[in-house]
């Protein structure tokens, strides 16, 4: 199948993160097995989702059959919901219009996966001295929670890799750095009471508001004082509270309030230290006030998801290679997070480069220009040919 045919097949699978991706993953596995490749899966605990990893061994010279080294082509199979969005076409049916292909995930990021799969037969015919690896993950869109299972298995199997390209939409431009993302859930437990007897209660919503405002204060301090990196469109670490739920009635003091917050840290800033200041405020400032009202009051903070920041040096071989193949010499850093930081965390030098514009991701009528897919195919062919030399 060519890239368009693969993309049509991939978009047809509703792999919204709340759903299983197994039907898509097994379709990819079956195709690879027919070509003599044996992928392996790394499942979630419920075995309802899976990462896929496959190696196309070296094909030439004394290294023929070698599975170590080489380059990983990485992409996530899940997509964001279409709920409440006004689509002009069926989001799970690939539609061509004005030189672009529309459908959920066409840009973010099934286009890159489709191109990688379409080029696989060519890769297998190339006289390569080093392997190519395919790494397709689940649940990237909800905090990069799927890929760690695959990366853990890579380490267990002793697989060594020279570099990785994560094909997130960058308009086929080279991205060498991005922020980290860290997402937390907070449950503030107070005591309920009739609202006419306010002193008998401990208002979980009001105390949550204090913590939420403290998080905003931390965010304002980063905005005002830095540190800064002006290569980012948002050149400082950000912190936001994005969901909140609490209360059962207008005349009842709430005993529980639950909210989620996130921060996106610049490379070099410790995520642990940023989180520590939130927990310190909760423990040392807020909780004592709550326990004066209700001795059993408590604040529970748990991690939902997290992915480290990425910063790949210009001196890394993968950076030099991808810059040479694309002709792109500009240094770019982005505020959104990807799985690239996870690969780098286990010692695999990684850059981000893929078809489509991130500005089209997650929106209704998501699309990828056909010209971008063609550029991606050209890049992948050049990448494969670069592995023909030691």
Protein backbone atom coordinates (compact mmCIF):
# COMPACT_ATOMS: atom_id res chain seq x y z
CA UNK A 1 0.00 0.00 0.00
CA UNK A 2 1.17 3.54 -0.69
CA UNK A 3 1.15 6.36 1.86
CA UNK A 4 -2.34 7.56 1.02
CA UNK A 5 -3.77 4.04 1.23
CA UNK A 6 -2.09 3.47 4.58
CA UNK A 7 -3.35 6.82 5.87
CA UNK A 8 -6.88 5.99 4.75
CA UNK A 9 -6.68 2.69 6.62
CA UNK A 10 -5.20 4.25 9.77
CA UNK A 11 -7.67 7.15 9.95
CA UNK A 12 -10.56 4.68 9.69
CA UNK A 13 -9.62 3.26 13.10
CA UNK A 14 -11.15 5.38 15.86
CA UNK A 15 -8.12 5.32 18.15
CA UNK A 16 -9.29 8.15 20.38
CA UNK A 17 -7.29 7.66 23.57
CA UNK A 18 -10.33 6.39 25.50
CA UNK A 19 -10.57 3.49 23.01
CA UNK A 20 -8.39 0.49 22.30
CA UNK A 21 -5.81 0.73 19.53
CA UNK A 22 -5.43 -3.03 19.14
CA UNK A 23 -7.28 -3.28 15.84
CA UNK A 24 -4.94 -0.75 14.25
CA UNK A 25 -1.85 -2.29 15.84
CA UNK A 26 -2.70 -5.83 14.76
CA UNK A 27 -3.35 -4.61 11.21
CA UNK A 28 0.14 -3.09 11.15
CA UNK A 29 1.63 -6.25 12.67
CA UNK A 30 -0.04 -8.47 10.10
CA UNK A 31 1.30 -6.33 7.25
CA UNK A 32 4.83 -6.42 8.64
CA UNK A 33 4.72 -10.17 9.21
CA UNK A 34 3.77 -10.72 5.57
CA UNK A 35 7.01 -8.92 4.71
CA UNK A 36 9.07 -11.19 6.93
CA UNK A 37 9.29 -8.83 9.92
CA UNK A 38 8.40 -10.01 13.43
CA UNK A 39 7.17 -7.14 15.61
CA UNK A 40 6.60 -7.38 19.34
CA UNK A 41 3.98 -5.71 21.51
CA UNK A 42 4.23 -3.95 24.86
CA UNK A 43 0.71 -3.89 26.32
CA UNK A 44 -0.93 -1.80 28.99
CA UNK A 45 -1.84 -3.58 32.23
CA UNK A 46 -5.36 -4.34 31.00
CA UNK A 47 -3.99 -5.60 27.68
CA UNK A 48 -6.53 -3.43 25.88
CA UNK A 49 -3.85 -1.34 24.18
CA UNK A 50 -0.38 -1.99 22.84
CA UNK A 51 2.80 -0.40 21.61
CA UNK A 52 4.40 -2.02 18.56
CA UNK A 53 8.13 -2.26 17.96
CA UNK A 54 9.60 -3.79 14.82
CA UNK A 55 13.13 -4.04 13.47
CA UNK A 56 14.10 -4.10 9.82
CA UNK A 57 17.58 -5.66 10.09
CA UNK A 58 20.60 -4.54 8.15
CA UNK A 59 20.50 -6.05 4.66
CA UNK A 60 24.02 -5.71 3.26
CA UNK A 61 27.65 -6.57 3.86
CA UNK A 62 29.01 -8.38 6.88
CA UNK A 63 26.34 -6.64 8.99
CA UNK A 64 23.43 -8.29 7.12
CA UNK A 65 20.89 -9.45 9.69
CA UNK A 66 22.19 -7.12 12.38
CA UNK A 67 19.43 -5.66 14.54
CA UNK A 68 21.51 -3.34 16.72
CA UNK A 69 22.08 0.36 16.10
CA UNK A 70 20.32 2.21 13.32
CA UNK A 71 17.45 4.67 13.49
CA UNK A 72 14.00 4.52 15.11
CA UNK A 73 10.96 6.01 13.34
CA UNK A 74 8.51 6.80 16.13
CA UNK A 75 4.85 7.76 16.14
CA UNK A 76 1.78 7.54 18.35
CA UNK A 77 -1.38 5.79 17.18
CA UNK A 78 -3.93 7.53 19.41
CA UNK A 79 -5.85 10.68 18.54
CA UNK A 80 -7.82 13.30 20.43
CA UNK A 81 -11.66 13.23 20.56
CA UNK A 82 -13.92 14.78 17.95
CA UNK A 83 -16.75 15.26 20.47
CA UNK A 84 -18.49 18.60 20.06
CA UNK A 85 -16.40 19.60 17.05
CA UNK A 86 -18.03 20.81 13.84
CA UNK A 87 -16.58 18.63 11.09
CA UNK A 88 -17.45 19.21 7.44
CA UNK A 89 -16.63 15.56 6.66
CA UNK A 90 -16.59 12.24 8.48
CA UNK A 91 -13.53 12.55 10.75
CA UNK A 92 -12.79 8.84 10.43
CA UNK A 93 -12.97 8.72 6.65
CA UNK A 94 -10.03 10.20 4.77
CA UNK A 95 -11.25 12.94 2.42
CA UNK A 96 -9.25 14.84 -0.19
CA UNK A 97 -9.93 18.50 -0.80
CA UNK A 98 -7.79 21.24 -2.35
CA UNK A 99 -4.57 19.27 -2.19
CA UNK A 100 -4.98 18.12 1.41
CA UNK A 101 -6.21 14.97 3.15
CA UNK A 102 -8.75 15.50 5.94
CA UNK A 103 -9.43 13.19 8.85
CA UNK A 104 -8.76 12.82 12.55
CA UNK A 105 -5.09 12.00 13.01
CA UNK A 106 -4.13 12.81 9.42
CA UNK A 107 -1.81 15.50 10.75
CA UNK A 108 -1.22 14.31 14.32
CA UNK A 109 0.29 11.92 13.55
CA UNK A 110 -0.90 9.06 11.40
CA UNK A 111 0.56 10.73 8.31
CA UNK A 112 4.09 9.98 9.49
CA UNK A 113 3.16 6.42 10.43
CA UNK A 114 1.52 5.90 7.03
CA UNK A 115 4.63 7.12 5.21
CA UNK A 116 6.88 4.90 7.32
CA UNK A 117 4.76 1.84 6.59
CA UNK A 118 4.48 2.67 2.88
CA UNK A 119 8.27 2.96 2.63
CA UNK A 120 8.91 -0.30 4.51
CA UNK A 121 9.09 -2.46 1.34
CA UNK A 122 11.68 -0.05 -0.07
CA UNK A 123 13.65 -0.12 3.16
CA UNK A 124 13.76 -3.90 2.97
CA UNK A 125 15.18 -3.78 -0.55
CA UNK A 126 17.84 -1.18 0.22
CA UNK A 127 21.37 -2.53 0.83
CA UNK A 128 21.51 -1.05 4.34
CA UNK A 129 24.41 -1.60 6.72
CA UNK A 130 22.27 -0.58 9.70
CA UNK A 131 18.70 -1.38 10.74
CA UNK A 132 15.57 0.73 10.79
CA UNK A 133 13.18 0.35 13.71
CA UNK A 134 9.47 1.21 13.85
CA UNK A 135 8.05 2.28 17.22
CA UNK A 136 4.31 2.98 17.39
CA UNK A 137 2.80 3.85 20.76
CA UNK A 138 -0.56 4.29 22.49
CA UNK A 139 -1.91 7.07 24.75
CA UNK A 140 0.52 9.83 23.83
CA UNK A 141 -2.33 12.33 23.76
CA UNK A 142 -3.14 11.89 27.45
CA UNK A 143 0.36 12.55 28.73
CA UNK A 144 2.71 10.13 26.94
CA UNK A 145 1.63 7.30 29.24
CA UNK A 146 1.95 4.42 26.75
CA UNK A 147 5.50 4.70 25.40
CA UNK A 148 7.27 4.03 28.74
CA UNK A 149 6.15 0.38 28.61
CA UNK A 150 7.78 0.03 25.19
CA UNK A 151 10.96 1.82 26.23
CA UNK A 152 11.26 -0.37 29.31
CA UNK A 153 11.00 -3.44 27.09
CA UNK A 154 13.62 -2.03 24.72
CA UNK A 155 16.01 -1.78 27.65
CA UNK A 156 15.15 -5.26 28.91
CA UNK A 157 15.85 -6.72 25.47
CA UNK A 158 19.19 -4.94 25.25
CA UNK A 159 18.27 -3.16 22.03
CA UNK A 160 20.80 -0.47 21.15
CA UNK A 161 19.82 2.37 18.83
CA UNK A 162 21.87 5.19 17.34
CA UNK A 163 19.10 7.76 17.09
CA UNK A 164 15.37 8.39 16.79
CA UNK A 165 13.07 10.57 14.69
CA UNK A 166 9.70 11.33 16.26
CA UNK A 167 7.40 12.28 13.39
CA UNK A 168 5.14 14.81 15.12
CA UNK A 169 3.87 17.52 12.74
CA UNK A 170 6.61 20.12 12.27
CA UNK A 171 6.03 20.92 8.58
CA UNK A 172 9.07 18.69 7.97
CA UNK A 173 11.27 21.17 9.83
CA UNK A 174 13.78 20.07 12.44
CA UNK A 175 12.85 20.54 16.11
CA UNK A 176 15.68 19.91 18.55
CA UNK A 177 14.00 20.82 21.84
CA UNK A 178 10.64 20.97 23.56
CA UNK A 179 9.25 21.51 27.02
CA UNK A 180 8.35 18.75 29.43
CA UNK A 181 4.78 18.12 30.54
CA UNK A 182 3.71 17.09 34.03
CA UNK A 183 0.05 16.53 34.97
CA UNK A 184 -1.30 16.09 38.51
CA UNK A 185 -4.60 15.40 40.23
CA UNK A 186 -5.38 17.08 43.55
CA UNK A 187 -8.16 16.06 45.94
CA UNK A 188 -8.88 18.43 48.81
CA UNK A 189 -10.88 16.75 51.58
CA UNK A 190 -12.82 18.91 54.03
CA UNK A 191 -16.03 18.41 56.00
CA UNK A 192 -19.58 18.94 54.82
CA UNK A 193 -22.17 20.96 56.70
CA UNK A 194 -25.34 22.92 56.04
CA UNK A 195 -24.31 26.25 54.58
CA UNK A 196 -26.19 28.08 57.36
CA UNK A 197 -23.76 26.43 59.81
CA UNK A 198 -20.59 27.39 57.99
CA UNK A 199 -18.22 27.17 61.01
CA UNK A 200 -19.10 23.48 61.42
CA UNK A 201 -17.72 22.67 57.97
CA UNK A 202 -14.41 22.84 56.16
CA UNK A 203 -15.03 24.13 52.65
CA UNK A 204 -13.02 22.01 50.21
CA UNK A 205 -13.76 24.29 47.26
CA UNK A 206 -12.58 27.44 49.02
CA UNK A 207 -9.38 25.81 50.22
CA UNK A 208 -8.80 24.36 46.75
CA UNK A 209 -9.11 27.88 45.42
CA UNK A 210 -6.23 28.94 47.67
CA UNK A 211 -4.02 26.20 46.24
CA UNK A 212 -5.08 26.99 42.69
CA UNK A 213 -4.22 30.65 43.25
CA UNK A 214 -0.84 29.62 44.67
CA UNK A 215 -0.16 27.62 41.49
CA UNK A 216 -1.07 30.72 39.49
CA UNK A 217 1.32 32.77 41.63
CA UNK A 218 4.14 30.32 40.87
CA UNK A 219 3.28 30.61 37.18
CA UNK A 220 3.30 34.40 37.32
CA UNK A 221 6.73 34.31 38.95
CA UNK A 222 8.16 32.18 36.11
CA UNK A 223 6.64 34.57 33.59
CA UNK A 224 8.07 37.62 35.35
CA UNK A 225 11.47 36.31 36.42
CA UNK A 226 12.28 33.37 34.15
CA UNK A 227 14.44 31.54 33.42
CA UNK A 228 13.82 32.24 29.76
CA UNK A 229 14.71 30.68 26.43
CA UNK A 230 13.71 33.02 23.64
CA UNK A 231 13.79 30.26 21.00
CA UNK A 232 10.43 29.07 22.37
CA UNK A 233 7.17 30.76 21.35
CA UNK A 234 6.37 30.75 25.09
CA UNK A 235 9.87 31.32 26.48
CA UNK A 236 9.25 30.41 30.13
CA UNK A 237 7.83 27.56 32.21
CA UNK A 238 4.03 27.63 32.45
CA UNK A 239 1.62 26.27 35.06
CA UNK A 240 -2.18 26.05 34.69
CA UNK A 241 -5.21 24.53 36.42
CA UNK A 242 -7.46 23.13 33.71
CA UNK A 243 -10.23 21.08 35.33
CA UNK A 244 -12.15 21.34 38.62
CA UNK A 245 -15.10 19.55 40.21
CA UNK A 246 -16.73 19.91 43.61
CA UNK A 247 -19.92 20.47 45.58
CA UNK A 248 -23.28 18.73 45.59
CA UNK A 249 -25.76 21.54 46.31
CA UNK A 250 -25.93 25.32 46.69
CA UNK A 251 -26.72 25.05 50.40
CA UNK A 252 -24.12 22.46 51.37
CA UNK A 253 -20.51 23.10 52.40
CA UNK A 254 -18.51 20.78 50.08
CA UNK A 255 -16.33 18.13 51.67
CA UNK A 256 -14.45 17.33 48.47
CA UNK A 257 -12.99 19.31 45.62
CA UNK A 258 -10.91 17.73 42.89
CA UNK A 259 -8.87 19.51 40.23
CA UNK A 260 -6.09 18.84 37.76
CA UNK A 261 -3.14 21.05 37.00
CA UNK A 262 -0.12 20.85 34.75
CA UNK A 263 3.19 22.53 34.19
CA UNK A 264 5.38 22.63 31.11
CA UNK A 265 8.97 23.09 32.11
CA UNK A 266 11.88 24.30 30.06
CA UNK A 267 14.74 21.85 29.60
CA UNK A 268 17.16 22.20 32.48
CA UNK A 269 14.42 23.03 34.99
CA UNK A 270 13.76 20.25 37.47
CA UNK A 271 10.18 19.00 37.30
CA UNK A 272 10.61 17.57 40.80
CA UNK A 273 11.58 20.96 42.21
CA UNK A 274 8.65 22.69 40.52
CA UNK A 275 6.23 20.13 41.93
CA UNK A 276 7.90 20.31 45.33
CA UNK A 277 6.94 23.97 45.72
CA UNK A 278 3.29 23.11 45.11
CA UNK A 279 3.37 20.30 47.64
CA UNK A 280 5.26 22.44 50.14
CA UNK A 281 2.59 25.15 49.97
CA UNK A 282 -0.15 22.55 50.37
CA UNK A 283 1.60 20.90 53.33
CA UNK A 284 3.00 23.90 55.18
CA UNK A 285 0.59 26.74 54.38
CA UNK A 286 -2.79 25.37 53.40
CA UNK A 287 -3.24 22.15 55.35
CA UNK A 288 -2.62 23.71 58.81
CA UNK A 289 -5.41 26.24 58.10
CA UNK A 290 -7.75 23.46 57.07
CA UNK A 291 -6.97 21.33 60.10
CA UNK A 292 -7.81 24.19 62.43
CA UNK A 293 -11.33 23.89 61.04
CA UNK A 294 -11.34 20.09 60.76
CA UNK A 295 -8.48 17.98 62.21
CA UNK A 296 -9.00 15.17 59.68
CA UNK A 297 -8.76 17.43 56.63
CA UNK A 298 -6.24 16.30 54.07
CA UNK A 299 -4.85 17.06 50.61
CA UNK A 300 -3.99 14.21 48.24
CA UNK A 301 -1.86 14.94 45.18
CA UNK A 302 -1.10 12.22 42.63
CA UNK A 303 0.67 12.10 39.30
CA UNK A 304 -1.49 11.54 36.22
CA UNK A 305 1.16 11.72 33.52
CA UNK A 306 4.49 13.19 32.66
CA UNK A 307 7.04 13.34 29.89
CA UNK A 308 10.47 14.93 30.15
CA UNK A 309 11.68 17.88 28.17
CA UNK A 310 13.86 17.36 25.11
CA UNK A 311 17.05 19.16 24.22
CA UNK A 312 19.25 17.47 21.63
CA UNK A 313 22.71 18.88 21.00
CA UNK A 314 23.74 20.03 17.55
CA UNK A 315 26.75 17.74 17.95
CA UNK A 316 24.59 14.60 18.07
CA UNK A 317 24.84 12.45 14.95
CA UNK A 318 21.03 12.30 14.59
CA UNK A 319 20.83 16.11 14.51
CA UNK A 320 23.53 16.39 11.87
CA UNK A 321 21.95 13.61 9.80
CA UNK A 322 18.43 15.00 9.77
CA UNK A 323 19.68 18.52 9.09
CA UNK A 324 21.68 17.20 6.14
CA UNK A 325 18.71 15.27 4.74
CA UNK A 326 16.21 18.14 5.11
CA UNK A 327 18.57 21.03 4.42
CA UNK A 328 17.09 22.74 7.49
CA UNK A 329 19.71 24.54 9.61
CA UNK A 330 17.44 26.68 11.79
CA UNK A 331 17.32 25.94 15.51
CA UNK A 332 13.73 25.38 16.61
CA UNK A 333 12.22 24.71 20.02
CA UNK A 334 8.51 24.18 20.71
CA UNK A 335 6.24 24.50 23.73
CA UNK A 336 4.27 21.31 23.12
CA UNK A 337 5.56 17.98 24.42
CA UNK A 338 6.25 14.74 22.55
CA UNK A 339 7.59 11.29 23.32
CA UNK A 340 11.05 12.40 22.17
CA UNK A 341 12.09 13.28 25.71
CA UNK A 342 11.32 9.72 26.80
CA UNK A 343 13.63 8.27 24.14
CA UNK A 344 16.35 10.72 25.13
CA UNK A 345 15.87 9.78 28.78
CA UNK A 346 17.00 6.20 28.06
CA UNK A 347 20.02 7.39 26.12
CA UNK A 348 18.69 7.55 22.54
CA UNK A 349 19.51 10.88 20.82
CA UNK A 350 16.23 12.11 19.35
CA UNK A 351 14.87 14.89 17.18
CA UNK A 352 11.32 15.76 16.05
CA UNK A 353 10.47 16.06 12.36
CA UNK A 354 7.26 15.12 10.58
CA UNK A 355 4.62 16.14 8.04
CA UNK A 356 1.82 18.60 8.73
CA UNK A 357 1.38 21.76 10.77
CA UNK A 358 0.87 21.43 14.53
CA UNK A 359 -1.60 24.31 14.18
CA UNK A 360 -3.96 21.90 12.41
CA UNK A 361 -3.77 19.26 15.12
CA UNK A 362 -6.67 18.60 17.52
CA UNK A 363 -9.00 20.91 15.59
CA UNK A 364 -12.14 20.08 13.60
CA UNK A 365 -11.35 19.38 9.95
CA UNK A 366 -7.79 18.33 10.75
CA UNK A 367 -5.76 17.85 7.60
CA UNK A 368 -2.32 17.22 6.18
CA UNK A 369 -1.25 18.65 2.82
CA UNK A 370 -0.39 15.97 0.26
CA UNK A 371 2.80 17.92 -0.51
CA UNK A 372 3.87 17.46 3.12
CA UNK A 373 3.42 13.69 2.87
CA UNK A 374 5.49 13.70 -0.31
CA UNK A 375 8.24 15.63 1.48
CA UNK A 376 8.09 13.07 4.28
CA UNK A 377 8.45 10.20 1.81
CA UNK A 378 11.46 11.90 0.24
CA UNK A 379 13.03 12.41 3.66
CA UNK A 380 12.47 8.78 4.68
CA UNK A 381 13.99 7.49 1.43
CA UNK A 382 17.05 9.64 2.00
CA UNK A 383 17.21 8.41 5.60
CA UNK A 384 17.14 4.81 4.44
CA UNK A 385 19.86 5.45 1.86
CA UNK A 386 22.02 7.14 4.50
CA UNK A 387 22.15 3.77 6.29
CA UNK A 388 23.85 2.21 3.26
CA UNK A 389 27.14 3.53 4.59
CA UNK A 390 28.77 2.82 7.93
